[in-house]
Coordinates of C-alpha atoms and ligand atoms in Angstrom, one line a residue:
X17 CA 77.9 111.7 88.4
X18 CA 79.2 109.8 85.5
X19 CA 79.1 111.3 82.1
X20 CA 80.6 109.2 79.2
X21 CA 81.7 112.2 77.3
X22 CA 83.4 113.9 79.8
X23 CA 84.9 110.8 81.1
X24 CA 88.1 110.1 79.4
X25 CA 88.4 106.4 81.1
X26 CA 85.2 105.6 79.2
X27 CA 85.8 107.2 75.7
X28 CA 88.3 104.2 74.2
X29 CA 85.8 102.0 75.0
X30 CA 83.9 103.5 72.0
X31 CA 80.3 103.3 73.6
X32 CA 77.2 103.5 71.0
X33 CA 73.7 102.7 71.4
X34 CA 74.2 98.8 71.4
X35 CA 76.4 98.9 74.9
X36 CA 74.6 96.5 77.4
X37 CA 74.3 98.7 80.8
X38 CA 76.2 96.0 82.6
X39 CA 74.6 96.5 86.7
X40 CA 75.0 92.5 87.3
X41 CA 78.7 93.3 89.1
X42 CA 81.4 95.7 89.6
X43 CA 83.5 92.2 88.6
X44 CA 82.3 92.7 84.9
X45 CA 84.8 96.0 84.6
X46 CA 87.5 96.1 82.0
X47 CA 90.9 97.4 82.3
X48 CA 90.9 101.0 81.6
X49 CA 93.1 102.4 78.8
X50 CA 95.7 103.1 81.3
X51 CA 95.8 100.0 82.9
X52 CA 96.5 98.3 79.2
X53 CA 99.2 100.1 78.9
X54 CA 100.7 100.2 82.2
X55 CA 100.3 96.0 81.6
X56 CA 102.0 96.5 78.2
X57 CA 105.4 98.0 79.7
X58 CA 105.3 96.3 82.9
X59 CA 109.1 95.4 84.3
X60 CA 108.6 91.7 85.4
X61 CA 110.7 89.0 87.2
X62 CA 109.6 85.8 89.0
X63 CA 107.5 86.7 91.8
X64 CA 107.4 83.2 93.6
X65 CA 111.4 84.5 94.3
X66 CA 109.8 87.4 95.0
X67 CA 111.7 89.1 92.2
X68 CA 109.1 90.6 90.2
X69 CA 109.8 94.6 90.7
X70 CA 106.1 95.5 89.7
X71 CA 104.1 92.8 92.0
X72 CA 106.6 94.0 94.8
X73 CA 105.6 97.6 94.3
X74 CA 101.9 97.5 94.3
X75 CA 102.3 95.4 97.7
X76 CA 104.1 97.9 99.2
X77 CA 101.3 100.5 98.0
X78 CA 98.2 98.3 99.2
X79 CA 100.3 97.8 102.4
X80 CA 100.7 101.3 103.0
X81 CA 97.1 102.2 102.0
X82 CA 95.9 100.4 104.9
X83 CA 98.0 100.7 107.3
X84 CA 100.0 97.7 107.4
X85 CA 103.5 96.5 107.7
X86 CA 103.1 94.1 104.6
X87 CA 100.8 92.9 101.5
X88 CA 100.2 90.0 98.8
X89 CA 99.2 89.8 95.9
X90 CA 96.9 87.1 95.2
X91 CA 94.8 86.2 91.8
X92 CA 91.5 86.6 93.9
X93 CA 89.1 87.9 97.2
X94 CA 88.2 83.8 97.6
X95 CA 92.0 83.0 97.5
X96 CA 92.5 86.1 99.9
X97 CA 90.1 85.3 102.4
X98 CA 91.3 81.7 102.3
X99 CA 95.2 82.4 102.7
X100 CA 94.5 84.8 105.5
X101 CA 91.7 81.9 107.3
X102 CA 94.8 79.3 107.0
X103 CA 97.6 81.4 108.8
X104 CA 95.0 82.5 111.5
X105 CA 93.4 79.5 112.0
X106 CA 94.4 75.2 112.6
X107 CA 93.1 72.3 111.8
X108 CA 89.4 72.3 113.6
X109 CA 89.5 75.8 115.2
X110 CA 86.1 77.9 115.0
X111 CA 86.1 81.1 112.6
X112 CA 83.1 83.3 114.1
X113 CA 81.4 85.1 110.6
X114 CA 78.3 86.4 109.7
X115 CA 75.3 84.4 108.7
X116 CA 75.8 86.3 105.2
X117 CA 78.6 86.8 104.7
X118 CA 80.4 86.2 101.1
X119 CA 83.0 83.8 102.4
X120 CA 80.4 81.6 104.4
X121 CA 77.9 81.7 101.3
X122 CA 79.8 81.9 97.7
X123 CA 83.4 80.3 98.6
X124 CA 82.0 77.0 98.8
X125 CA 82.5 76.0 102.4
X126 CA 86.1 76.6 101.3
X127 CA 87.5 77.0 104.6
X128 CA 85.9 74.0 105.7
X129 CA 86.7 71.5 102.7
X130 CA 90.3 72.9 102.2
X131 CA 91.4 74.1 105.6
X132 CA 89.5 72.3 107.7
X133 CA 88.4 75.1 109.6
X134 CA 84.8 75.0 111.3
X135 CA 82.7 78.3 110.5
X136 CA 80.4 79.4 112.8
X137 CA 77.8 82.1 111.8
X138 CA 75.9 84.7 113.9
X139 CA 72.9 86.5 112.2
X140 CA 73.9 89.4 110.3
X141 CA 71.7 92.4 111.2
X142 CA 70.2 94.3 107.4
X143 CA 73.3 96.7 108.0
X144 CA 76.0 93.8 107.4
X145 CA 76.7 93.8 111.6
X146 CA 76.9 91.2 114.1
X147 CA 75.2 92.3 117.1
X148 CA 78.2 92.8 120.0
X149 CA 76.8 90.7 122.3
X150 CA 75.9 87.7 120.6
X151 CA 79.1 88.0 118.6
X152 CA 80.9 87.8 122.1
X153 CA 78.5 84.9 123.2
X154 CA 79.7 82.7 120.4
X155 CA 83.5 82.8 121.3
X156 CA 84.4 79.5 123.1
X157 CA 85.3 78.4 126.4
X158 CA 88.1 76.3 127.1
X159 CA 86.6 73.2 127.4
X160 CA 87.7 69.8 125.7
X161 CA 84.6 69.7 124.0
X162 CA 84.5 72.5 122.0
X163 CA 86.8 73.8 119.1
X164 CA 88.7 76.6 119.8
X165 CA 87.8 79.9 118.6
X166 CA 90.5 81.9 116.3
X167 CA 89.1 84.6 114.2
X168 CA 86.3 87.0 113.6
X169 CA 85.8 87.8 110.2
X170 CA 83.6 90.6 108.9
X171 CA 82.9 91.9 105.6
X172 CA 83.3 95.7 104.7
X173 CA 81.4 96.6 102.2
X174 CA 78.6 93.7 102.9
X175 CA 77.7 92.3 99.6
X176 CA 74.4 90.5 100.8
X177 CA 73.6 93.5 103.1
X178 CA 73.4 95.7 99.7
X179 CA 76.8 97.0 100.4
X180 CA 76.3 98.4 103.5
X181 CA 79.7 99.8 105.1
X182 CA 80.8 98.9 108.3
X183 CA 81.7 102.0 110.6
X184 CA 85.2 102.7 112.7
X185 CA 83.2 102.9 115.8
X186 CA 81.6 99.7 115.3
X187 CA 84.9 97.7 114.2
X188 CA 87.3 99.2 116.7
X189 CA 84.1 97.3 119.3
X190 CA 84.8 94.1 117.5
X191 CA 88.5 95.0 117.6
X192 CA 88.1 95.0 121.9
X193 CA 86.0 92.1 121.7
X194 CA 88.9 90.0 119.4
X195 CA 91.9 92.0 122.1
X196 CA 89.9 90.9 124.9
X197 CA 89.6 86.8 123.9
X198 CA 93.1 87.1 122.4
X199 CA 91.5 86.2 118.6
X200 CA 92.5 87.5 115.5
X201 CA 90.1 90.0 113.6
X202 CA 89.7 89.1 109.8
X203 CA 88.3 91.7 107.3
X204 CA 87.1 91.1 103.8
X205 CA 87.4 94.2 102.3
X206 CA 86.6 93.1 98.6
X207 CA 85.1 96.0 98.3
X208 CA 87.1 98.3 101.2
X209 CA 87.5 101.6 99.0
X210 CA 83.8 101.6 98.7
X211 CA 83.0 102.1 102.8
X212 CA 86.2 104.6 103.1
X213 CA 84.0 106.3 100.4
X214 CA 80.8 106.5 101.8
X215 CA 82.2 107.6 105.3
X216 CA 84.8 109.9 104.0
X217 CA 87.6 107.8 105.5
X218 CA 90.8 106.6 104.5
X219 CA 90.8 103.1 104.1
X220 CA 93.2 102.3 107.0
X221 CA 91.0 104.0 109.3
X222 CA 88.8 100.9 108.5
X223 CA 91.7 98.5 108.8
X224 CA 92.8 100.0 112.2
X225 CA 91.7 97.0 113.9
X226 CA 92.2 93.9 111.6
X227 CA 94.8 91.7 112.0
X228 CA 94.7 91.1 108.1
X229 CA 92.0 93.1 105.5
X230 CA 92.1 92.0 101.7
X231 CA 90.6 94.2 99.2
X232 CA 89.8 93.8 95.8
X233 CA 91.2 94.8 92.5
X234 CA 89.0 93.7 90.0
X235 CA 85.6 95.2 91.2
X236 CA 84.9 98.7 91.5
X237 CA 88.6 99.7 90.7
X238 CA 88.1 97.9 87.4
X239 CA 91.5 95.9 87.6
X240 CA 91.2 92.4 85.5
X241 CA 92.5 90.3 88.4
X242 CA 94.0 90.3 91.8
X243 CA 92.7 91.2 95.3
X244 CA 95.6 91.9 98.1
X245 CA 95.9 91.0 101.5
X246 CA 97.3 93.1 104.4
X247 CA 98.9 92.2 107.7
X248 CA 101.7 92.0 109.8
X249 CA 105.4 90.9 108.2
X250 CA 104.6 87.7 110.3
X251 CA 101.4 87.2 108.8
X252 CA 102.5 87.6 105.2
X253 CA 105.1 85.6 105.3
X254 CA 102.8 82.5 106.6
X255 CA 100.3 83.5 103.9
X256 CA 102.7 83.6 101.3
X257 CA 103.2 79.8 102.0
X258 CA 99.6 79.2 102.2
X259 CA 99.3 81.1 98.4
X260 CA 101.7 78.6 97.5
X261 CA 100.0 75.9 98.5
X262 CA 97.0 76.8 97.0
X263 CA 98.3 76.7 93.2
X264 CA 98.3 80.7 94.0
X265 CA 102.4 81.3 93.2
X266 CA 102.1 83.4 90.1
X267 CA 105.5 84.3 88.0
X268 CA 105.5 87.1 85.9
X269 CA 102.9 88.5 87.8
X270 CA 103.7 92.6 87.5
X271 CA 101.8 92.6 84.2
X272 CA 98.6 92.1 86.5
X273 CA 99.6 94.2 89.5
X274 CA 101.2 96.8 86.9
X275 CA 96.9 97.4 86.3
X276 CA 96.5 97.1 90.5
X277 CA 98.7 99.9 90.6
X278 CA 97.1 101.8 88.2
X279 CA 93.3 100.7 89.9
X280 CA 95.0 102.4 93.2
X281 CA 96.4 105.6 91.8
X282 CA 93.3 106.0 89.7
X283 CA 90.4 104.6 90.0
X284 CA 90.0 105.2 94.0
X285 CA 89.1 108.9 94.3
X286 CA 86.1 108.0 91.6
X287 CA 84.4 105.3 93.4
X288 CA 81.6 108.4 95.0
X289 CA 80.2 108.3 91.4
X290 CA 79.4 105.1 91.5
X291 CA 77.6 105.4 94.8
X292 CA 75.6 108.3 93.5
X293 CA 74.8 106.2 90.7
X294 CA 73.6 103.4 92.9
X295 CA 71.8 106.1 94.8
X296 CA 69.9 107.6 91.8
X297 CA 68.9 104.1 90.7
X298 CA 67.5 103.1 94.0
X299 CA 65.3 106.7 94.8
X300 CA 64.1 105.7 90.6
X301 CA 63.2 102.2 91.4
X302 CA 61.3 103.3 94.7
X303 CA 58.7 105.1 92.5
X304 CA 57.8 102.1 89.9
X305 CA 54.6 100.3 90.9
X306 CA 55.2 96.8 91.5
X307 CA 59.0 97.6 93.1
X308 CA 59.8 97.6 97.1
X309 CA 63.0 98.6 98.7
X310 CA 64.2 100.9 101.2
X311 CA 66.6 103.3 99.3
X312 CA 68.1 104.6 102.5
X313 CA 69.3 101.4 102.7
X314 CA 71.9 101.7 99.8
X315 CA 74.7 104.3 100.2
X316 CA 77.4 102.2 98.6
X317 CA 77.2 100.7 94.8
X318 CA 75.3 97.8 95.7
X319 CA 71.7 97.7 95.4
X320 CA 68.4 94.9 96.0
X321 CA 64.8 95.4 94.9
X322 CA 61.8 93.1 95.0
X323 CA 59.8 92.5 92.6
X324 CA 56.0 92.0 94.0
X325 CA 53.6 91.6 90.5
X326 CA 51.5 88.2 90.5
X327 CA 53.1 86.3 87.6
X328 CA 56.4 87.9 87.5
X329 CA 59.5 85.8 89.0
X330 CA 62.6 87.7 89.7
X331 CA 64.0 85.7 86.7
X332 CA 61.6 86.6 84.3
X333 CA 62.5 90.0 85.1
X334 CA 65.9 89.5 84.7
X335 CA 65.8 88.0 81.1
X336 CA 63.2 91.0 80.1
X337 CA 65.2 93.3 80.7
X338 CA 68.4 91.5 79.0
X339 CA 66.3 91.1 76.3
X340 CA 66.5 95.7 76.3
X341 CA 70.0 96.1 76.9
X342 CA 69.9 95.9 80.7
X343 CA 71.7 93.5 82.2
X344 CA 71.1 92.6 86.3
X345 CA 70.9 89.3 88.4
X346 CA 68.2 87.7 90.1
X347 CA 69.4 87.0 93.6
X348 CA 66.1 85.2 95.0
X349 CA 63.0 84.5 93.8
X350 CA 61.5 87.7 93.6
X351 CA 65.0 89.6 94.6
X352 CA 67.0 91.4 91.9
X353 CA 70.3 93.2 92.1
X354 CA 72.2 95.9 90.6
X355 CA 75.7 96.9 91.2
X356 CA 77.6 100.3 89.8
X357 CA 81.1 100.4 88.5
X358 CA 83.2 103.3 86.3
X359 CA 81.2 101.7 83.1
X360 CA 77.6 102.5 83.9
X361 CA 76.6 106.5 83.1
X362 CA 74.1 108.4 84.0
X363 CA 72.2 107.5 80.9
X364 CA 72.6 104.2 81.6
X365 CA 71.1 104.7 85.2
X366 CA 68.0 106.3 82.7
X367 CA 68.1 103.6 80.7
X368 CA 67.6 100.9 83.0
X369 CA 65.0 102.7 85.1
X370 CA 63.0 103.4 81.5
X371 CA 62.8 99.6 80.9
X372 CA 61.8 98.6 84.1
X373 CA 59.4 101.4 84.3
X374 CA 57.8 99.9 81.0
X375 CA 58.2 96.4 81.9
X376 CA 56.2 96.9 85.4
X377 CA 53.5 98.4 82.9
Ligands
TLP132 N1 81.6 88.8 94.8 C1 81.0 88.6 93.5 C2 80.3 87.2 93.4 O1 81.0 86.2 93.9 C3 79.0 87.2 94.1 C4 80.1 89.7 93.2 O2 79.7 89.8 92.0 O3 79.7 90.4 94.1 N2 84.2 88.9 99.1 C5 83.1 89.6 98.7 C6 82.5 90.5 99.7 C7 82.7 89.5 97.4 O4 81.6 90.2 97.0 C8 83.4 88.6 96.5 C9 82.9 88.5 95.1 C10 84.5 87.9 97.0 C11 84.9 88.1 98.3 C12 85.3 86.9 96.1 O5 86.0 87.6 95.2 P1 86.5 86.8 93.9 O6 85.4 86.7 93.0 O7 87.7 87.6 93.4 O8 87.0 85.5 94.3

């Protein structure tokens, strides 16, 4: 568990009793002390010539912590799920995702209106899967009719499925499935580290089967900006051209990657607090009258609650509890969430179940 004054990542950040308990994302995280510095004396060159030394050592780190032959830094998981739809996919071929997922929802149709590729969702089941069978049902026959299917892509942890982590066993099926059709296998791993966590894995146990995995930086491993994406030399090299296209050719790049290093090295082997965080919050919320989940449900550092009291929206919720220091989203009418990063203590896991406990009242 996280205590703030045994946690020297936390101390320079000179909490006291006005700090907001900030549970709206893991994307609200500020460099770490480390990470300043590490930005402060990073050795730089121009990484669209691929000359910056910093940039070119985290993606050799990312590559290798996953499992691949190559990586690239890009300024964000939207750009890296793009990049990686583009070298996978044409002009009118079918990208098979789930109903849910973050890139079909929040990237705004992005690899429609920019790549011109057509999405096509199956349901995704509460724990972030597509069921086998009606995954395989939706790849395409040859037919002149139809558009021809390309990619799977999953999501690992599932953001809308309250972070639920998708297992080896269940993506080395979807791995056969994509061998068998001859399509690639996509994964956005925004928040990867998470689900090696919560199994006990290493991250490339969970990459195994993708033809290209990003993961993110600047959530839970509290880097200010960049995700990475992982694949073949092949792959990179095509992606790197379609970051390029995409405004996403950064120059002096290593003083970002220079805190992506540091995320990696340091902020990785931390990321169980966070989930027992999460966990604490959830089993709290479950006995508050007036709030429904499942705590089960949440074994990463996302978590969802209702809110069922007549008269209360979701919102209204939401801007109570701002108004006592507690900050969270509303993500439906009567849905709020809460996500755990280095930055949230155990006191502030107290805190925010005080005020909701009064605020149910
Ligand atoms: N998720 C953000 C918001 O966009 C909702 C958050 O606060 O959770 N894949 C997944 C699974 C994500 O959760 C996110 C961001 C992204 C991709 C996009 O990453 P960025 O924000 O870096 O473009």
């Amino acid at each position: 568990m996280c205590n703030t004054d045994a946690n020297p990542i936390l101390i320079d950040f000179k909490e006291n009793s006005m700090r907001p308990v900030e549970l709206r994302s893991d994307t609200m995280t500020r460099p770490t002390p480390a990470m300043r510095k590490a930005m402060a004396e990073a050795e730089v060159g121009d990484d669209v010539f691929g000359e910056d030394p910093t940039v070119n050592r985290l993606e050799a780190m990312a590559a290798e912590r996953v499992g691949k032959a190559a990586a690239l830094f890009v300024p964000s998981g939207t750009m890296a799920n793009l990049v990686s739809q583009m070298v996978h996919c044409g002009r009118g071929d079918e990208m098979i995702l789930g109903s849910l997922a973050h890139s079909f929802y929040y990237e705004q149709g992005g690899s429609a209106a920019v790549a011109c590729i057509h999405p096509r969702t199956v349901p995704n089941q509460p724990d972030g899967k597509l069921p086998l069978d009606e995954l395989e049902a939706a790849i395409r026959d040859d037919n002149i009719h139809f558009p021809r299917t390309r990619l799977i892509a999953l999501e690992n942890t599932h953001n809308l499925c309250g972070g639920a982590p998708l297992d080896p066993a269940y993506l080395s099926a979807v791995g056969d499935i994509a061998r068998r059709h001859r399509i690639k296998l996509h994964i956005d791993g925004a928040r990867l580290f998470n689900a090696a966590a919560a199994f006990g894995v290493e991250a490339r146990q969970l990459a195994a089967e993708a033809d290209s995995i990003s993961f993110c930086l600047s959530k839970g491993l509290a880097a200010p900006v960049g995700s990475v994406v992982c694949g073949s030399a092949e792959f990179i090299h095509t992606a790197r051209r379609a970051r390029k296209v995409l405004g996403g050719g950064m120059r002096q790049a290593g003083v970002l990657a220079a805190a992506g290093i540091v995320a990696l090295n340091e902020m990785v082997d931390r990321l169980i607090e966070d989930h027992a965080n999460a966990h604490r919050l959830a089993v709290g919320l479950t006995g508050i009258p007036g709030i429904e989940l499942d705590p089960e449900r949440y074994v990463t550092n996302i978590v969802y609650f209702d809110v069922i009291k007549p008269g209360l929206s979701a919102t209204e919720l939401v801007a109570a509890l701002q108004r006592d220091g507690v900050r969270l989203l509303a993500a439906g009418p009567r849905t709020l969430r809460a996500v755990t990063h280095y930055e949230v203590t155990d006191r502030d896991i107290d805190h925010a179940l005080e005020s909701v406990n009064r605020l149910m009242k």
